[in-house]
Short mmCIF file of C-alpha atoms in Angstrom, two decimals:
data_model
loop_
_atom_site.label_atom_id
_atom_site.label_comp_id
_atom_site.label_asym_id
_atom_site.label_seq_id
_atom_site.Cartn_x
_atom_site.Cartn_y
_atom_site.Cartn_z
CA MET O 1050 0.00 0.00 0.00
CA LEU O 1051 1.28 3.45 -0.86
CA ASN O 1052 2.13 5.88 1.90
CA ARG O 1053 -0.94 8.11 2.18
CA ARG O 1054 1.28 11.00 3.27
CA ASN O 1055 2.17 11.30 -0.39
CA PHE O 1056 -1.42 12.05 -1.20
CA LEU O 1057 -3.62 15.12 -1.20
CA THR O 1058 -6.38 14.81 1.37
CA ALA O 1059 -9.54 16.88 1.50
CA ALA O 1060 -11.78 18.39 4.16
CA VAL O 1061 -14.94 20.08 3.03
CA GLY O 1062 -18.38 21.36 4.12
CA VAL O 1063 -21.72 19.62 3.95
CA ALA O 1064 -24.17 19.32 1.02
CA ALA O 1065 -27.26 17.38 -0.12
CA THR O 1066 -26.90 14.09 -1.97
CA ALA O 1067 -28.17 12.69 -5.21
CA GLY O 1068 -26.47 10.22 -7.51
CA LEU O 1069 -26.64 8.88 -11.04
CA ALA O 1070 -25.78 5.30 -11.99
CA ALA O 1071 -25.15 4.08 -15.54
CA CYS O 1072 -22.76 1.24 -16.17
CA ALA O 1073 -19.66 2.66 -17.84
CA LYS O 1074 -21.62 5.36 -19.68
CA GLU O 1075 -20.68 9.02 -19.75
CA ASP O 1076 -23.67 11.16 -18.83
CA GLY O 1077 -22.33 14.28 -20.54
CA SER O 1078 -22.75 16.53 -17.49
CA SER O 1079 -21.26 19.87 -18.45
CA ALA O 1080 -21.07 23.54 -17.58
CA GLY O 1081 -21.24 26.49 -19.91
CA SER O 1082 -18.34 28.66 -18.85
CA SER O 1083 -14.61 28.09 -19.18
CA SER O 1084 -11.95 28.26 -16.48
CA GLY O 1085 -10.01 31.49 -16.43
CA GLY O 1086 -11.53 32.70 -19.68
CA GLY O 1087 -9.63 30.14 -21.77
CA LYS O 1088 -10.50 26.75 -23.20
CA THR O 1089 -13.09 24.86 -21.17
CA ILE O 1090 -11.46 22.08 -19.18
CA THR O 1091 -12.87 18.64 -19.92
CA LEU O 1092 -12.69 16.28 -16.95
CA GLY O 1093 -13.28 12.57 -17.31
CA PHE O 1094 -14.45 11.17 -13.97
CA SER O 1095 -15.02 7.47 -13.23
CA GLN O 1096 -16.95 6.77 -10.02
CA VAL O 1097 -16.89 3.45 -8.15
CA GLY O 1098 -20.67 3.11 -8.17
CA SER O 1099 -23.64 4.05 -6.00
CA GLU O 1100 -23.33 1.46 -3.27
CA SER O 1101 -23.90 3.73 -0.28
CA GLY O 1102 -25.15 7.06 0.98
CA TRP O 1103 -21.54 8.24 1.16
CA ARG O 1104 -20.98 7.43 -2.49
CA THR O 1105 -24.08 9.25 -3.75
CA ALA O 1106 -23.04 12.29 -1.68
CA ASN O 1107 -19.58 12.11 -3.23
CA THR O 1108 -21.03 11.87 -6.75
CA ASP O 1109 -23.29 14.85 -6.17
CA SER O 1110 -20.37 16.87 -4.80
CA VAL O 1111 -18.21 16.15 -7.87
CA LYS O 1112 -20.98 17.00 -10.31
CA SER O 1113 -21.97 20.19 -8.50
CA ALA O 1114 -18.38 21.36 -8.15
CA ALA O 1115 -17.61 20.69 -11.82
CA LYS O 1116 -20.64 22.74 -12.83
CA GLU O 1117 -19.67 25.55 -10.48
CA ALA O 1118 -16.09 25.55 -11.84
CA GLY O 1119 -17.32 25.70 -15.43
CA TYR O 1120 -15.77 22.37 -16.46
CA LYS O 1121 -17.19 19.93 -18.98
CA LEU O 1122 -17.67 16.71 -17.02
CA GLN O 1123 -17.69 13.30 -18.67
CA PHE O 1124 -19.04 11.07 -15.90
CA SER O 1125 -19.03 7.27 -15.72
CA ASP O 1126 -20.44 4.94 -13.05
CA ALA O 1127 -18.52 1.65 -12.86
CA GLN O 1128 -21.14 -0.09 -10.71
CA GLN O 1129 -18.34 -1.47 -8.53
CA LYS O 1130 -16.70 -3.34 -11.41
CA GLN O 1131 -13.05 -2.69 -12.19
CA GLU O 1132 -13.45 -3.75 -15.83
CA ASN O 1133 -16.11 -1.05 -16.30
CA GLN O 1134 -13.82 1.54 -14.79
CA ILE O 1135 -10.89 0.57 -16.99
CA SER O 1136 -13.15 0.78 -20.06
CA ALA O 1137 -14.32 4.24 -18.98
CA ILE O 1138 -10.76 5.48 -18.54
CA ARG O 1139 -9.84 4.18 -21.99
CA SER O 1140 -12.88 5.99 -23.36
CA PHE O 1141 -11.70 9.21 -21.72
CA ILE O 1142 -8.28 8.72 -23.33
CA ALA O 1143 -9.91 8.22 -26.75
CA GLN O 1144 -11.94 11.40 -26.22
CA LYS O 1145 -8.73 13.28 -25.38
CA VAL O 1146 -10.08 14.80 -22.19
CA ASP O 1147 -7.81 17.26 -20.39
CA VAL O 1148 -7.68 15.46 -17.03
CA ILE O 1149 -8.82 12.05 -15.80
CA ALA O 1150 -9.97 11.51 -12.22
CA PHE O 1151 -11.28 8.28 -10.72
CA SER O 1152 -12.05 6.59 -7.45
CA PRO O 1153 -10.57 3.11 -7.88
CA VAL O 1154 -12.74 0.09 -7.12
CA VAL O 1155 -9.75 -1.86 -5.79
CA VAL O 1156 -6.08 -1.06 -5.19
CA THR O 1157 -4.44 -3.33 -7.77
CA GLY O 1158 -4.60 -3.88 -11.52
CA TRP O 1159 -4.25 -0.31 -12.80
CA ASP O 1160 -0.74 -0.15 -14.27
CA ALA O 1161 -1.67 -0.88 -17.89
CA VAL O 1162 -4.45 1.70 -18.23
CA LEU O 1163 -2.50 4.33 -16.26
CA LYS O 1164 0.44 3.86 -18.62
CA GLU O 1165 -1.95 4.40 -21.53
CA ALA O 1166 -3.08 7.69 -20.01
CA GLN O 1167 0.53 8.70 -19.42
CA ALA O 1168 1.44 7.87 -23.03
CA ALA O 1169 -1.46 10.07 -24.16
CA LYS O 1170 -0.12 12.86 -21.89
CA ILE O 1171 -3.35 13.05 -19.91
CA PRO O 1172 -2.73 13.63 -16.17
CA VAL O 1173 -4.55 11.36 -13.74
CA VAL O 1174 -5.82 12.35 -10.29
CA LEU O 1175 -7.07 9.74 -7.82
CA THR O 1176 -10.04 10.61 -5.62
CA ASP O 1177 -11.13 9.01 -2.34
CA ARG O 1178 -9.12 5.80 -2.75
CA SER O 1179 -5.48 4.89 -3.34
CA VAL O 1180 -3.88 2.32 -5.64
CA GLU O 1181 -0.84 0.07 -5.45
CA SER O 1182 0.98 1.32 -8.51
CA ASP O 1183 3.99 3.31 -9.71
CA GLU O 1184 3.50 6.78 -8.23
CA SER O 1185 4.73 8.39 -11.46
CA LEU O 1186 1.56 7.18 -13.20
CA PHE O 1187 -0.72 9.61 -11.34
CA VAL O 1188 -0.36 13.14 -10.02
CA THR O 1189 -1.90 12.96 -6.54
CA LEU O 1190 -4.87 11.72 -4.54
CA VAL O 1191 -7.73 13.73 -3.07
CA GLY O 1192 -9.08 11.67 -0.19
CA SER O 1193 -9.09 10.77 3.49
CA ASP O 1194 -6.64 8.89 5.71
CA PHE O 1195 -8.46 5.56 6.07
CA THR O 1196 -5.84 4.02 8.35
CA ASP O 1197 -6.31 6.87 10.79
CA GLU O 1198 -10.08 6.39 10.59
CA GLY O 1199 -9.56 2.80 11.71
CA ARG O 1200 -7.41 3.94 14.61
CA ARG O 1201 -10.02 6.51 15.61
CA ALA O 1202 -12.73 3.87 15.48
CA ALA O 1203 -10.76 1.78 17.99
CA LYS O 1204 -10.15 4.76 20.26
CA ILE O 1205 -13.80 5.83 20.24
CA LEU O 1206 -14.80 2.23 20.98
CA GLU O 1207 -12.84 2.56 24.23
CA LYS O 1208 -15.15 5.44 25.20
CA VAL O 1209 -18.24 3.52 24.09
CA LEU O 1210 -17.28 0.52 26.24
CA GLU O 1211 -16.54 2.75 29.23
CA LYS O 1212 -19.87 4.57 28.89
CA ALA O 1213 -21.71 1.24 28.59
CA GLY O 1214 -19.95 -0.07 31.71
CA HIS O 1215 -18.65 -3.12 29.86
CA LYS O 1216 -16.15 -5.19 31.85
CA GLY O 1217 -13.92 -8.06 30.82
CA LYS O 1218 -13.35 -9.58 27.38
CA VAL O 1219 -14.73 -7.85 24.32
CA LYS O 1220 -15.87 -10.00 21.39
CA ILE O 1221 -15.88 -7.94 18.20
CA ALA O 1222 -17.51 -8.61 14.84
CA GLN O 1223 -16.12 -6.68 11.88
CA LEU O 1224 -18.07 -5.85 8.73
CA GLU O 1225 -15.41 -5.13 6.13
CA GLY O 1226 -15.78 -3.01 3.02
CA THR O 1227 -15.34 -4.30 -0.53
CA THR O 1228 -12.52 -6.84 -0.71
CA GLY O 1229 -9.38 -5.25 -2.14
CA ALA O 1230 -10.65 -1.67 -1.75
CA ALA O 1231 -8.36 0.83 0.00
CA PRO O 1232 -10.85 1.87 2.73
CA ALA O 1233 -11.53 -1.76 3.65
CA ILE O 1234 -7.83 -2.62 3.85
CA GLU O 1235 -6.75 0.50 5.69
CA ARG O 1236 -9.63 0.85 8.15
CA ALA O 1237 -9.10 -2.75 9.24
CA LYS O 1238 -5.35 -2.10 9.53
CA GLY O 1239 -5.75 1.02 11.67
CA PHE O 1240 -8.28 -0.62 13.99
CA LYS O 1241 -6.04 -3.66 14.49
CA GLU O 1242 -3.00 -1.46 15.18
CA VAL O 1243 -4.70 0.05 18.23
CA MET O 1244 -6.26 -3.24 19.28
CA ASP O 1245 -2.93 -5.09 19.18
CA ALA O 1246 -1.02 -2.29 20.90
CA GLU O 1247 -3.47 -1.46 23.67
CA HIS O 1248 -6.04 -4.27 23.98
CA LYS O 1249 -4.23 -7.45 23.07
CA ASP O 1250 -5.50 -9.23 26.18
CA ASP O 1251 -9.10 -8.03 26.30
CA TRP O 1252 -10.29 -7.41 22.71
CA GLU O 1253 -10.77 -10.09 20.09
CA ILE O 1254 -12.17 -9.94 16.56
CA VAL O 1255 -14.10 -13.20 16.60
CA VAL O 1256 -15.54 -12.91 13.09
CA SER O 1257 -14.83 -10.64 10.11
CA GLN O 1258 -16.28 -10.64 6.61
CA THR O 1259 -17.04 -8.24 3.77
CA GLY O 1260 -20.49 -6.69 3.48
CA ASP O 1261 -19.37 -4.91 0.28
CA PHE O 1262 -20.22 -1.47 1.74
CA THR O 1263 -23.96 -2.08 1.19
CA ARG O 1264 -26.95 -2.26 3.55
CA ALA O 1265 -28.09 -5.55 2.06
CA GLY O 1266 -24.62 -7.00 2.55
CA GLY O 1267 -24.43 -5.74 6.12
CA LYS O 1268 -27.80 -7.29 6.97
CA GLN O 1269 -27.02 -10.64 5.39
CA VAL O 1270 -23.53 -10.99 6.88
CA MET O 1271 -24.60 -9.81 10.34
CA ALA O 1272 -27.38 -12.39 10.38
CA ALA O 1273 -24.76 -15.07 9.70
CA PHE O 1274 -22.48 -13.62 12.37
CA LEU O 1275 -25.24 -13.89 14.99
CA GLN O 1276 -25.88 -17.52 14.14
CA SER O 1277 -22.22 -18.50 14.51
CA ASN O 1278 -21.38 -16.05 17.34
CA PRO O 1279 -24.53 -15.15 19.32
CA ASP O 1280 -22.48 -13.61 22.13
CA ILE O 1281 -20.93 -10.77 20.11
CA ASP O 1282 -20.40 -7.63 22.23
CA VAL O 1283 -19.39 -5.12 19.55
CA LEU O 1284 -19.83 -4.51 15.85
CA PHE O 1285 -17.26 -2.45 13.95
CA ALA O 1286 -18.68 -1.66 10.49
CA HIS O 1287 -16.46 -0.03 7.86
CA ASN O 1288 -19.32 2.24 6.80
CA ASP O 1289 -22.71 3.46 8.02
CA ASP O 1290 -24.72 1.59 5.40
CA MET O 1291 -23.43 -1.83 6.46
CA GLY O 1292 -24.04 -0.82 10.07
CA ILE O 1293 -27.64 0.12 9.27
CA GLY O 1294 -28.16 -3.20 7.52
CA ALA O 1295 -26.66 -4.98 10.52
CA ILE O 1296 -29.11 -3.19 12.83
CA GLN O 1297 -31.97 -4.84 10.94
CA ALA O 1298 -30.40 -8.27 11.47
CA ILE O 1299 -29.75 -7.58 15.15
CA GLU O 1300 -33.35 -6.53 15.73
CA ALA O 1301 -34.62 -9.57 13.80
CA ALA O 1302 -32.59 -11.72 16.19
CA GLY O 1303 -34.40 -10.16 19.16
CA LYS O 1304 -31.46 -8.06 20.35
CA LYS O 1305 -31.18 -4.31 20.90
CA PRO O 1306 -28.59 -2.55 18.69
CA GLY O 1307 -26.60 0.00 20.65
CA LYS O 1308 -27.24 -1.86 23.91
CA ASP O 1309 -26.95 -5.63 23.56
CA ILE O 1310 -24.44 -5.10 20.75
CA LEU O 1311 -22.47 -1.86 20.75
CA ILE O 1312 -21.95 -0.43 17.27
CA VAL O 1313 -19.20 1.80 15.84
CA THR O 1314 -19.27 2.78 12.16
CA VAL O 1315 -17.44 5.06 9.73
CA ASP O 1316 -18.80 7.79 7.40
CA GLY O 1317 -21.34 10.12 9.03
CA VAL O 1318 -24.12 10.16 6.44
CA LYS O 1319 -27.57 11.36 7.49
CA ASP O 1320 -29.10 7.89 7.98
CA GLY O 1321 -26.17 6.98 10.22
CA PHE O 1322 -26.84 10.02 12.38
CA VAL O 1323 -30.53 9.19 12.52
CA ALA O 1324 -29.69 5.68 13.78
CA MET O 1325 -27.29 7.15 16.32
CA SER O 1326 -29.87 9.69 17.53
CA GLU O 1327 -32.20 6.70 18.08
CA GLY O 1328 -29.54 4.99 20.18
CA LYS O 1329 -28.94 2.19 17.66
CA ILE O 1330 -25.40 3.25 16.69
CA ASN O 1331 -23.10 4.25 19.55
CA ALA O 1332 -20.44 6.21 17.67
CA ILE O 1333 -19.45 7.25 14.15
CA VAL O 1334 -16.06 8.21 12.75
CA GLU O 1335 -16.61 10.86 10.09
CA CYS O 1336 -15.31 10.44 6.53
CA ASN O 1337 -16.38 13.48 4.53
CA PRO O 1338 -17.65 12.65 1.02
CA LEU O 1339 -17.71 16.21 -0.30
CA LEU O 1340 -14.44 16.14 -2.22
CA GLY O 1341 -15.73 17.95 -5.30
CA PRO O 1342 -14.49 21.51 -4.61
CA GLN O 1343 -10.98 20.30 -3.69
CA LEU O 1344 -10.89 18.01 -6.72
CA MET O 1345 -11.75 20.88 -9.07
CA GLU O 1346 -9.02 23.02 -7.54
CA VAL O 1347 -6.53 20.23 -8.16
CA VAL O 1348 -7.78 19.69 -11.72
CA LYS O 1349 -7.25 23.39 -12.49
CA LYS O 1350 -3.71 23.34 -11.09
CA VAL O 1351 -2.83 20.14 -12.94
CA HIS O 1352 -4.27 21.46 -16.20
CA ASP O 1353 -2.31 24.69 -15.83
CA GLY O 1354 0.93 22.87 -15.02
CA GLU O 1355 1.11 24.15 -11.46
CA THR O 1356 2.67 22.25 -8.59
CA VAL O 1357 0.16 20.23 -6.61
CA GLU O 1358 0.60 19.81 -2.87
CA ARG O 1359 1.08 16.25 -1.74
CA TRP O 1360 -0.61 16.30 1.68
CA ILE O 1361 -3.37 18.37 3.35
CA LYS O 1362 -4.50 16.92 6.66
CA THR O 1363 -8.21 16.20 6.79
CA LYS O 1364 -10.05 17.50 9.84
CA GLU O 1365 -12.91 15.12 10.57
CA SER O 1366 -14.93 14.42 13.68
CA ASP O 1367 -15.95 11.52 15.88
CA PHE O 1368 -19.52 11.47 17.17
CA MET O 1369 -21.04 9.70 20.17
CA GLN O 1370 -24.73 9.03 20.81
CA ASP O 1371 -25.05 11.99 23.15
CA GLN O 1372 -23.89 14.34 20.37
CA ALA O 1373 -26.14 12.92 17.66
CA LYS O 1374 -29.40 14.81 18.28
CA GLU O 1375 -27.57 18.12 18.42
CA ALA O 1376 -25.49 17.39 15.29
CA LEU O 1377 -28.24 15.84 13.16
CA PRO O 1378 -30.01 19.07 12.06
CA THR O 1379 -26.74 20.37 10.58
CA ARG O 1380 -26.02 17.21 8.55
CA LYS O 1381 -27.36 17.50 5.04
CA TYR O 1382 -25.71 14.53 3.37
#
């Protein structure tokens, strides 16, 4: 995995969500004005899919920011398939767009298409997720520090356990994100770093499996977890949507989410905050999806040949149940 300190990370405000999904098809979203009075910048953007509330918020942010910047946006939804994303990037190359940006489905398997973009002299910017590839094949990454999010999830779980008065061993179930995706790999890594360093004797991940970042996946996998491990104390879900799906399975099993099973998730989308305000999620580690404005700034700099910074620390928050009702009215994504 590449060192995320070599990447550009974003922190942004809050906005409403709406997403479009069309398998590897450009939707032709565009804006009428040009950047700086010159030629209109054409940005080819390939999105992972529309698997979660976070993703639709991210899509909306990119589209809105491109329109605001006056860029012509060629948008493609890969529907969580790497082959669709590679096809979209090759289409952008054929169209001779000015800049390519994409949020990679998984971390590996990108060298060939990135070399094609490099040969065509089209700069590539990664958004949200990293890749395991030659760093010379892309300019930078606009995204969050997922490893740190995993660490923060472990640290906030300490507070959740203390508040709940839990004593003794802690049996943890982990709902992982999409197999091979950077946030799944790095959130698990960060969580385990803290667990191994500070809770080696009292915390144990008794079961861990991907829920593919979806509510349906979270519900299905959590139901299986409860059958094989009915005495789970804690659920750590790599995103809110899987956590919300898991809540449905927990309730179907006759247990109370947030009480019988303590729940920590990552993202901070509106439905996650609603569940937390209802006492069903105990804590959320924020991962802001609104990367669009920062991405457009980077695209402009890259297009103009300016130097792009390699690291901007993201300032994100951790939320407990007692903060949820106060925070919820301000959350619009």
